[in-house]
Tab-separated table of C-alpha atoms in Angstrom:
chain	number	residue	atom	x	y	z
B	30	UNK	CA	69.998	-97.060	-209.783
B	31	UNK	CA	69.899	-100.161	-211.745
B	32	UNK	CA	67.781	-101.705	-208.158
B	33	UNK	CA	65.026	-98.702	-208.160
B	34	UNK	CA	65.062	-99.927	-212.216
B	35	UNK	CA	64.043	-103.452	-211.534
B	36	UNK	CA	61.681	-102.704	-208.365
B	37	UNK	CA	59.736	-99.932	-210.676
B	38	UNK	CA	59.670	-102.438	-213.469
B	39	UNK	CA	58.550	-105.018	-210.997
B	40	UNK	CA	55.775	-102.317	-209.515
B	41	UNK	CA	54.987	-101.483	-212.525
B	42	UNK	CA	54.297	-105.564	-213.898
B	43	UNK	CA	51.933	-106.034	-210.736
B	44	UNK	CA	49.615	-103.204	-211.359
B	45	UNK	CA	49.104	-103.863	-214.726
B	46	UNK	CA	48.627	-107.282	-213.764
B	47	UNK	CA	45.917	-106.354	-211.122
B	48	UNK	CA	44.632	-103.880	-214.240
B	49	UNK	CA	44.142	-106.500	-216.544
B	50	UNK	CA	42.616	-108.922	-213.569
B	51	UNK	CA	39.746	-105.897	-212.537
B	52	UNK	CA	39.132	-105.745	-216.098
B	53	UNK	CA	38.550	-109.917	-217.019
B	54	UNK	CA	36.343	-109.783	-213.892
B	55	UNK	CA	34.392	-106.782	-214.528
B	56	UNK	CA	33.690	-107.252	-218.102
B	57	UNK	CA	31.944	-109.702	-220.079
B	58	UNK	CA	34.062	-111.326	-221.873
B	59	UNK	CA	34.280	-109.932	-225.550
B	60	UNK	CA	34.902	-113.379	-227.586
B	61	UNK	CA	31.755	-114.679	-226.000
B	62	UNK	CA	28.970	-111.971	-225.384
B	63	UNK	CA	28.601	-111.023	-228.990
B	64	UNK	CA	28.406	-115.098	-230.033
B	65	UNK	CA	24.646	-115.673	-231.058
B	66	UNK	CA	24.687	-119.546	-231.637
B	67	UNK	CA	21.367	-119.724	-233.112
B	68	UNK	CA	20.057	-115.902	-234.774
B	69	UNK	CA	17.316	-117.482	-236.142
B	70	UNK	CA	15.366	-118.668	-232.852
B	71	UNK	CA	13.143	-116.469	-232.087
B	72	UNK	CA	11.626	-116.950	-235.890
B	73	UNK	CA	11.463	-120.721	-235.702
B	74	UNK	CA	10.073	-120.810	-231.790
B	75	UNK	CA	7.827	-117.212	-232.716
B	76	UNK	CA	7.672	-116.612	-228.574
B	77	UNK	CA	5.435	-113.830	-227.634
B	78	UNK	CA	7.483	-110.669	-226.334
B	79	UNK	CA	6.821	-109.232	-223.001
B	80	UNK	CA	7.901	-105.565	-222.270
B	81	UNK	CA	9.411	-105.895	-218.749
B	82	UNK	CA	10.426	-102.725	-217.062
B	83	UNK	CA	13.801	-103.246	-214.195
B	84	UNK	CA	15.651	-100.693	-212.547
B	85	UNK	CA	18.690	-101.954	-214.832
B	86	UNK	CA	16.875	-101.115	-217.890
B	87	UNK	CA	13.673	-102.035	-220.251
B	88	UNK	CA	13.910	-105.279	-222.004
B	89	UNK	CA	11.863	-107.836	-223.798
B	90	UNK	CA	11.081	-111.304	-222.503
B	91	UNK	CA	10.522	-113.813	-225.012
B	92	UNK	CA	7.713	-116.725	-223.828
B	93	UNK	CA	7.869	-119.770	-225.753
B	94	UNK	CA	4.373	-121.571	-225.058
B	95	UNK	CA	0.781	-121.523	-225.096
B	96	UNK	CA	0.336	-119.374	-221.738
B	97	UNK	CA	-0.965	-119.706	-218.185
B	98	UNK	CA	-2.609	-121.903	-217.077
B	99	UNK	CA	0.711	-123.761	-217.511
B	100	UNK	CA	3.630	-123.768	-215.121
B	101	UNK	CA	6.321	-121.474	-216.714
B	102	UNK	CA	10.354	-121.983	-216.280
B	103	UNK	CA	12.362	-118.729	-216.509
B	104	UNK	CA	16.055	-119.334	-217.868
B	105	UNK	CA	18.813	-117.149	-216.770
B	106	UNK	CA	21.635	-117.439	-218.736
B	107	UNK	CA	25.481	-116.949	-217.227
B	108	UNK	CA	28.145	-114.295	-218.270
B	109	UNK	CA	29.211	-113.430	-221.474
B	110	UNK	CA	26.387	-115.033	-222.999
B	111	UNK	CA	22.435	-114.036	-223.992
B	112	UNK	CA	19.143	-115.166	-224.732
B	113	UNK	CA	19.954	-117.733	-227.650
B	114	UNK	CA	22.381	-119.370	-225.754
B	115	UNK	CA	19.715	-121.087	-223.665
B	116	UNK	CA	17.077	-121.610	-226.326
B	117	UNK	CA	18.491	-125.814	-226.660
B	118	UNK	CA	17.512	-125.978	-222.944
B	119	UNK	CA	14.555	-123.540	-223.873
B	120	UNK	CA	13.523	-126.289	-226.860
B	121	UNK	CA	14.349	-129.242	-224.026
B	122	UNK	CA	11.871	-128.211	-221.743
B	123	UNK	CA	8.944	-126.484	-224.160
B	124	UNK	CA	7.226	-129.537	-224.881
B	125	UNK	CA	6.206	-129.961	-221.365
B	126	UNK	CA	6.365	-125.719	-219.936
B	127	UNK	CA	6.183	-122.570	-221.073
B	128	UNK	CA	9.689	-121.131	-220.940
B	129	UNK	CA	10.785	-117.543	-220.814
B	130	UNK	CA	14.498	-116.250	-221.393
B	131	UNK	CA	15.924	-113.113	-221.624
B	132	UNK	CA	19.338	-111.223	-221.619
B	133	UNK	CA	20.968	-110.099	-218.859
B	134	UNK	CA	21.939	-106.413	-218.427
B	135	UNK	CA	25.095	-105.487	-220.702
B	136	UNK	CA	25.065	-108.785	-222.483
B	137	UNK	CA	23.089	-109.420	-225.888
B	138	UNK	CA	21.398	-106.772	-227.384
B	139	UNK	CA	21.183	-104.916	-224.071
B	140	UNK	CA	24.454	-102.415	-224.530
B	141	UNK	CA	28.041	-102.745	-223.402
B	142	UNK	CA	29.130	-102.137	-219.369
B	143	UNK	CA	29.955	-104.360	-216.876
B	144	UNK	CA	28.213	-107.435	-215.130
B	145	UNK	CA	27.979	-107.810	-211.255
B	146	UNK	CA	28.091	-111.639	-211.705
B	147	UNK	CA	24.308	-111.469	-209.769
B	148	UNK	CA	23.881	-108.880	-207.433
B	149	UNK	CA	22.318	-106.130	-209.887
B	150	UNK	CA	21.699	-108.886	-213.042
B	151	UNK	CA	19.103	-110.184	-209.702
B	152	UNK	CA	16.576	-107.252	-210.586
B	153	UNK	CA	16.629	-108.248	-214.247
B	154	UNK	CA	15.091	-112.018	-213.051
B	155	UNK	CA	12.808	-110.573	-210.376
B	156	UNK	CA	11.705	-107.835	-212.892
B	157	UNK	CA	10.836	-111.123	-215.148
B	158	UNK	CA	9.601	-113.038	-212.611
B	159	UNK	CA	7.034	-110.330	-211.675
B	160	UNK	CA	6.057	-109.349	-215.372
B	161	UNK	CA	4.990	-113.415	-215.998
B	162	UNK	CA	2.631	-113.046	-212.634
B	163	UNK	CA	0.877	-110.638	-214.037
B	164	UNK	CA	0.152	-112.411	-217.161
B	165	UNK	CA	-1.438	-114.824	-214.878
B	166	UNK	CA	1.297	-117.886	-214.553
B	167	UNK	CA	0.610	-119.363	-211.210
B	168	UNK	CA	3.995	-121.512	-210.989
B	169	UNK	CA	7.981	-120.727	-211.492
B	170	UNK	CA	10.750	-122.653	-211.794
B	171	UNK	CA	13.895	-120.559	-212.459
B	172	UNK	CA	17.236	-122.210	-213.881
B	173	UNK	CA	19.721	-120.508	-213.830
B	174	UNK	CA	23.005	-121.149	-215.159
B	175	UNK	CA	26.380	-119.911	-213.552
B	176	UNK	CA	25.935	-116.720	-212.601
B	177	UNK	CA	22.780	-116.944	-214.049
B	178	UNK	CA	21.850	-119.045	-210.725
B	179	UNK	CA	23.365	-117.077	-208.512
B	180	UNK	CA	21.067	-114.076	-209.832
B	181	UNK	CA	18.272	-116.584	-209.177
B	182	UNK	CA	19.459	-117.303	-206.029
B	183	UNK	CA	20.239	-113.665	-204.595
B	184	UNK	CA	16.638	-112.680	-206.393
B	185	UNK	CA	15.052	-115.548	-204.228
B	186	UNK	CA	17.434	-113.860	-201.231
B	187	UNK	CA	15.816	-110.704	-201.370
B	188	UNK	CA	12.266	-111.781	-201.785
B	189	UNK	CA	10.454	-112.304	-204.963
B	190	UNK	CA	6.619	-111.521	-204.877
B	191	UNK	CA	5.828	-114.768	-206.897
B	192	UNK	CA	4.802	-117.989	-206.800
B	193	UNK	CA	8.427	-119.901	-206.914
B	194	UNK	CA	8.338	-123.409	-206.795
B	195	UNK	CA	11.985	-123.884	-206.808
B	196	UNK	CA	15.589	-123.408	-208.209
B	197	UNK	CA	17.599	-125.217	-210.368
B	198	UNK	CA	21.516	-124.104	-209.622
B	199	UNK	CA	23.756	-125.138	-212.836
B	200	UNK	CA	27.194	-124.613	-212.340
B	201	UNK	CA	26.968	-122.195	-209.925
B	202	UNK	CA	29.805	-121.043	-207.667
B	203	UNK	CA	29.300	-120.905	-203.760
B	204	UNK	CA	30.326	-117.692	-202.834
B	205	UNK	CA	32.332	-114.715	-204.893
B	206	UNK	CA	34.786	-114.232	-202.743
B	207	UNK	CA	36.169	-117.693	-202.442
B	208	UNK	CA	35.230	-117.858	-206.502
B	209	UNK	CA	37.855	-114.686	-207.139
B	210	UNK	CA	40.410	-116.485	-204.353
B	211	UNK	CA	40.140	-119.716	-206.804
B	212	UNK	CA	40.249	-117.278	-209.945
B	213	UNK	CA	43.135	-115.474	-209.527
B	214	UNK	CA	44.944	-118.114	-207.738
B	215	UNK	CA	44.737	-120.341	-210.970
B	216	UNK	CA	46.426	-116.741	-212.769
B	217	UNK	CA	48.736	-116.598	-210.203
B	218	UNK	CA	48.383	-113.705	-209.181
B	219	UNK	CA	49.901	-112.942	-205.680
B	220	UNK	CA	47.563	-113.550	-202.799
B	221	UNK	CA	48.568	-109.896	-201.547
B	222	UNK	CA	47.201	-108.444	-204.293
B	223	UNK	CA	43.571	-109.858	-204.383
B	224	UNK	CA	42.347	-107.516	-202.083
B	225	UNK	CA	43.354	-104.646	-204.775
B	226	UNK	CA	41.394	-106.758	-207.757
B	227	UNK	CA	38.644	-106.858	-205.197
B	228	UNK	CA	38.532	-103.285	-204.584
B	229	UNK	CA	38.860	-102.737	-208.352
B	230	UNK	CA	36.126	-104.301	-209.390
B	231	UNK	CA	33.880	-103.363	-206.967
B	232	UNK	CA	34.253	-99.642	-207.707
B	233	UNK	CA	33.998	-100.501	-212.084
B	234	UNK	CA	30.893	-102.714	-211.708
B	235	UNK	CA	29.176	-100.959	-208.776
B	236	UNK	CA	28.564	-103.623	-206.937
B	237	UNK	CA	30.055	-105.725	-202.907
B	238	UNK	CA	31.375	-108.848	-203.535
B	239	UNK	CA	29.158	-109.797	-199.805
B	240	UNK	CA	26.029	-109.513	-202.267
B	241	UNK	CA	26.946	-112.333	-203.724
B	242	UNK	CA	26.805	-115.380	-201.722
B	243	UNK	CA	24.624	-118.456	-203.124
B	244	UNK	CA	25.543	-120.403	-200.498
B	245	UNK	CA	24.289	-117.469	-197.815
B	246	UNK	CA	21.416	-117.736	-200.465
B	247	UNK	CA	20.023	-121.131	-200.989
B	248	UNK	CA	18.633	-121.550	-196.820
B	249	UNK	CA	17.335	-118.171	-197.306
B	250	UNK	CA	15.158	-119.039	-200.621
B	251	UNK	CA	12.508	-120.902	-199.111
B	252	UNK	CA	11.984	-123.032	-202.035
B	253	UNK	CA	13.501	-126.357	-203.155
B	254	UNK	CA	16.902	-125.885	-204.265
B	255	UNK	CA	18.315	-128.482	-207.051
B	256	UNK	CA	22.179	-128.080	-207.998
B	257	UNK	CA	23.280	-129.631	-211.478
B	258	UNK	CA	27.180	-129.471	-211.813
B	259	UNK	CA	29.069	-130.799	-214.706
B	260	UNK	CA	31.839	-133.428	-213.925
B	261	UNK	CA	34.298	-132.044	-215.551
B	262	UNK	CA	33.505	-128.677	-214.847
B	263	UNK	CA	36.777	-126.393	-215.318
B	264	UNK	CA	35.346	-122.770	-214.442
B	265	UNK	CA	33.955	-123.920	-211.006
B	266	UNK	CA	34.964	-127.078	-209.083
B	267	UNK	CA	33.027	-129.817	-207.872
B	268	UNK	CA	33.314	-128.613	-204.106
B	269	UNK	CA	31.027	-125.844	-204.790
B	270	UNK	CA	28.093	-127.715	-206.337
B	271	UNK	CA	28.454	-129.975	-202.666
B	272	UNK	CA	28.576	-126.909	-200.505
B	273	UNK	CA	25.308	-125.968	-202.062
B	274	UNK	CA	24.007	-129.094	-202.331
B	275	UNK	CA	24.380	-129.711	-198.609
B	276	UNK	CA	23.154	-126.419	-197.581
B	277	UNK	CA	20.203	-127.360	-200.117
B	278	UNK	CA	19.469	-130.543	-197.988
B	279	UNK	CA	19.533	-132.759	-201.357
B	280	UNK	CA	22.264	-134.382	-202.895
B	281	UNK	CA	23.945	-132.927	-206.341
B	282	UNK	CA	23.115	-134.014	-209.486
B	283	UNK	CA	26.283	-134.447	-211.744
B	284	UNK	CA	26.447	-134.712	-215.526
B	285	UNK	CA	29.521	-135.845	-217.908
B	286	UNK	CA	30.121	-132.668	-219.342
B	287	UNK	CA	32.232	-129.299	-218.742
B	288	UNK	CA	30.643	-125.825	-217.298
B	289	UNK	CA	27.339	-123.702	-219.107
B	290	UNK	CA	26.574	-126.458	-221.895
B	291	UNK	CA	22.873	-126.218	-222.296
B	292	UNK	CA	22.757	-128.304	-225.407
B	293	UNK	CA	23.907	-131.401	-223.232
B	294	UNK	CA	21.908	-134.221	-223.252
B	295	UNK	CA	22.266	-135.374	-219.884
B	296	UNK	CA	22.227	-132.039	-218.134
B	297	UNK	CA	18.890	-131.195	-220.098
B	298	UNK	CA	17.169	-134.387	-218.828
B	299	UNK	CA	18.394	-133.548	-215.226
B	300	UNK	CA	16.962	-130.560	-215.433
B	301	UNK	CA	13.990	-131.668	-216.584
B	302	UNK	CA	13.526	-133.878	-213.810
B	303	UNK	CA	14.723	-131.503	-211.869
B	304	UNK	CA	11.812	-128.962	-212.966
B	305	UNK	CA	8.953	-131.551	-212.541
B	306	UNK	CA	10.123	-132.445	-209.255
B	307	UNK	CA	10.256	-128.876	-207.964
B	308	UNK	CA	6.564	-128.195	-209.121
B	309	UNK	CA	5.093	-131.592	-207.649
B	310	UNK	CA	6.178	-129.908	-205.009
């Protein structure tokens, strides 16, 4: 008896492991998605609000700038995070752009639920991407950062009707499958029970992990790709920002710095270049 004990108690550990992995993946995470670092932004930059219409929801897009003719950068922020979190990269490029940023579906004031990490947050950005061509902006340049990119990227995948002079890939991870494998390795969770988290969060968050593939992506785009990875990353390694890069056909550009830091010096002047590069053309 006391053997069934332990192996039920052992059974028992492992699903609510797996429970609380489909759950951490599925979710935003709580400590971060209802952080605004800066509620006051939108009345010191006074952007003009766009009504965009997706098939995840109505939203507003806020436009910081003067308006087309001028090229236009649209920011995609990662998970567990919203709009305000990218206004310092926002404020970084205005002087030169118009910039547009947003939040992602079931982050910021958009409702709770879960986030597909860039398969469904992709018709959010193309939804965007379409409302600023028909105000009459002639030239994109998305940034994206984290899974913020990899909605760029998987947007870009599936056609976007715009004018999209290229990507700029921040942190992004090179595939979602390997990214859980790395994930729940660095739990420790037991290789035989990955396929179960998989499964799991699939079915929550609606989504196939095969969606997401940023590295299937970037040849695919058709546009200049740029990938900016922090050094000293610790959410994705190094290795992915070089299996884009390569598939890219341009080197990575690295920054002292750790993962999703848009108020970063050094990443905001790579971008930067990044952005002027991509619509030189």
């Amino acid at each position: 008896m006391i053997w069934l004990a332990i192996a039920g108690a052992v059974l028992a550990a492992h699903a609510a492991y797996v429970a609380l992995a489909i759950v951490l993946i599925a979710f935003p995470n709580p400590l971060r998605r209802f952080v605004d670092r800066d509620p006051g932004w939108r009345e010191r930059l006074a952007p003009r609000v766009l009504p965009v219409e997706s098939p995840q929801g109505s939203f507003p897009l806020y436009v910081v700038g003067s308006g087309p003719p001028r090229a236009v950068v649209l920011l995609a922020h990662g998970r567990s995070r919203r709009a305000s979190w990218m206004v310092p990269m926002a404020e970084a490029l205005a002087p030169g752009h118009d910039v547009a940023l947003y939040d992602q579906r079931h982050h910021g004031d958009r409702g709770l639920g879960t986030s597909s990490l860039g398969s469904r947050e992709a018709d959010d950005l193309e939804a965007a991407a379409r409302r600023l061509g028909a105000e009459g902006y002639a030239g994109f340049v998305l940034v994206g950062i984290s899974s913020g990119a990899a909605s760029a990227l998987r947007a870009l995948e599936r056609g976007v009707p715009t004018a999209v002079r290229g990507v700029v890939a921040i942190g992004c991870f090179d595939d979602l499958d390997r990214f859980l494998r790395l994930r729940t390795k660095y739990w420790r969770l037991p290789w035989f029970l990955q396929p179960l988290v998989r499964f799991g969060v699939e079915r929550l968050a609606g989504f196939r992990f095969a969606d997401v593939s940023p590295l299937r992506a970037v040849p695919q785009t058709g546009v200049p790709v740029h990938v900016v990875h922090a050094r000293d990353d610790e959410l994705v390694p190094p290795s992915c920002a070089e299996a884009l890069a390569a598939a890219a056909g341009r080197p990575p550009v690295w920054y002292d710095g750790r993962h999703d830091q848009p108020e970063n010096a050094e990443l905001q002047a790579a971008v930067r270049a990044a952005v002027e590069t991509a619509l030189r053309g």
